[in-house]
């Protein structure tokens, strides 16, 4: 899974694979191995983009609910409620 995303105001690409979650932007970059992901949730907005929360990291991405579901699927996690 790959899509454009925003992290700390930096545009980049967000990629999810069996290895983990990776963000690559010009100013900001990070990688979280799948086994280090402990918490996943999302917040839907009225716009196309929504917010994905992974551990304590906030990422703006389209269809955050699908990203959260895919991360949970890869990790075998139970479904957590969306943030209010």
C-alpha positions as a Markdown table, in Angstrom:
| # | Residue | x | y | z |
|---|---|---|---|---|
| 1 | Unk | 0.0 | 0.0 | 0.0 |
| 2 | Unk | 1.4 | 3.4 | -0.9 |
| 3 | Unk | 0.0 | 7.0 | -1.0 |
| 4 | Unk | 0.9 | 10.6 | -0.7 |
| 5 | Unk | 0.8 | 11.9 | 2.9 |
| 6 | Unk | 1.8 | 14.8 | 5.2 |
| 7 | Unk | 3.9 | 14.4 | 8.4 |
| 8 | Unk | 4.9 | 17.5 | 10.4 |
| 9 | Unk | 4.0 | 19.7 | 7.4 |
| 10 | Unk | 6.3 | 17.7 | 5.1 |
| 11 | Unk | 4.8 | 16.2 | 1.9 |
| 12 | Unk | 6.0 | 12.7 | 1.1 |
| 13 | Unk | 4.9 | 9.1 | 0.4 |
| 14 | Unk | 3.6 | 6.7 | 3.0 |
| 15 | Unk | 4.3 | 3.0 | 2.3 |
| 16 | Unk | 3.0 | -0.1 | 4.2 |
| 17 | Unk | 4.5 | -3.5 | 3.6 |
| 18 | Unk | 5.1 | -6.7 | 5.5 |
| 19 | Unk | 8.3 | -5.1 | 6.9 |
| 20 | Unk | 6.5 | -2.0 | 8.3 |
| 21 | Unk | 5.4 | 1.6 | 7.7 |
| 22 | Unk | 7.7 | 4.1 | 6.0 |
| 23 | Unk | 7.4 | 7.8 | 5.3 |
| 24 | Unk | 9.7 | 9.5 | 2.9 |
| 25 | Unk | 9.6 | 13.2 | 2.4 |
| 26 | Unk | 12.2 | 15.9 | 1.5 |
| 27 | Unk | 12.6 | 17.1 | 5.1 |
| 28 | Unk | 11.2 | 14.3 | 7.2 |
| 29 | Unk | 11.7 | 10.5 | 7.0 |
| 30 | Unk | 10.9 | 7.7 | 9.4 |
| 31 | Unk | 10.4 | 3.9 | 9.4 |
| 32 | Unk | 8.5 | 1.8 | 11.9 |
| 33 | Unk | 9.0 | -2.0 | 11.8 |
| 34 | Unk | 5.7 | -3.8 | 11.9 |
| 35 | Unk | 6.6 | -5.5 | 15.2 |
| 36 | Unk | 7.2 | -2.1 | 16.8 |
| 37 | Unk | 3.7 | -0.8 | 16.0 |
| 38 | Unk | 1.6 | -1.0 | 19.2 |
| 39 | Unk | -1.3 | 1.4 | 18.7 |
| 40 | Unk | -3.3 | 2.3 | 15.5 |
| 41 | Unk | -6.3 | 4.5 | 15.2 |
| 42 | Unk | -7.7 | 7.2 | 12.9 |
| 43 | Unk | -9.8 | 10.3 | 12.8 |
| 44 | Unk | -12.1 | 10.9 | 9.9 |
| 45 | Unk | -12.8 | 14.5 | 8.7 |
| 46 | Unk | -15.3 | 16.1 | 6.3 |
| 47 | Unk | -12.6 | 16.3 | 3.7 |
| 48 | Unk | -10.9 | 13.7 | 1.6 |
| 49 | Unk | -7.9 | 13.4 | 3.9 |
| 50 | Unk | -8.1 | 12.0 | 7.4 |
| 51 | Unk | -5.6 | 11.5 | 10.2 |
| 52 | Unk | -3.8 | 8.2 | 10.9 |
| 53 | Unk | -2.3 | 7.7 | 14.4 |
| 54 | Unk | 0.5 | 5.0 | 14.7 |
| 55 | Unk | 1.9 | 4.8 | 18.2 |
| 56 | Unk | 2.3 | 8.5 | 18.9 |
| 57 | Unk | 2.8 | 9.6 | 15.3 |
| 58 | Unk | 0.2 | 11.7 | 13.5 |
| 59 | Unk | 0.0 | 11.4 | 9.7 |
| 60 | Unk | -2.5 | 13.0 | 7.3 |
| 61 | Unk | -3.4 | 10.7 | 4.5 |
| 62 | Unk | -6.4 | 9.8 | 2.3 |
| 63 | Unk | -8.5 | 6.9 | 3.6 |
| 64 | Unk | -6.8 | 6.6 | 7.0 |
| 65 | Unk | -9.4 | 4.0 | 8.0 |
| 66 | Unk | -8.2 | 1.7 | 5.2 |
| 67 | Unk | -4.5 | 2.2 | 6.3 |
| 68 | Unk | -5.5 | 1.4 | 9.9 |
| 69 | Unk | -7.4 | -1.7 | 8.8 |
| 70 | Unk | -4.5 | -2.9 | 6.7 |
| 71 | Unk | -2.0 | -2.4 | 9.6 |
| 72 | Unk | -4.2 | -4.3 | 12.0 |
| 73 | Unk | -4.6 | -7.1 | 9.4 |
| 74 | Unk | -0.8 | -7.4 | 9.0 |
| 75 | Unk | -0.3 | -7.4 | 12.7 |
| 76 | Unk | -3.3 | -9.5 | 13.6 |
| 77 | Unk | -4.6 | -6.8 | 15.9 |
| 78 | Unk | -8.1 | -6.4 | 17.2 |
| 79 | Unk | -10.0 | -3.4 | 15.8 |
| 80 | Unk | -9.8 | -0.2 | 17.9 |
| 81 | Unk | -12.4 | 2.5 | 17.7 |
| 82 | Unk | -11.9 | 5.7 | 15.7 |
| 83 | Unk | -10.8 | 8.8 | 17.6 |
| 84 | Unk | -13.5 | 11.4 | 18.4 |
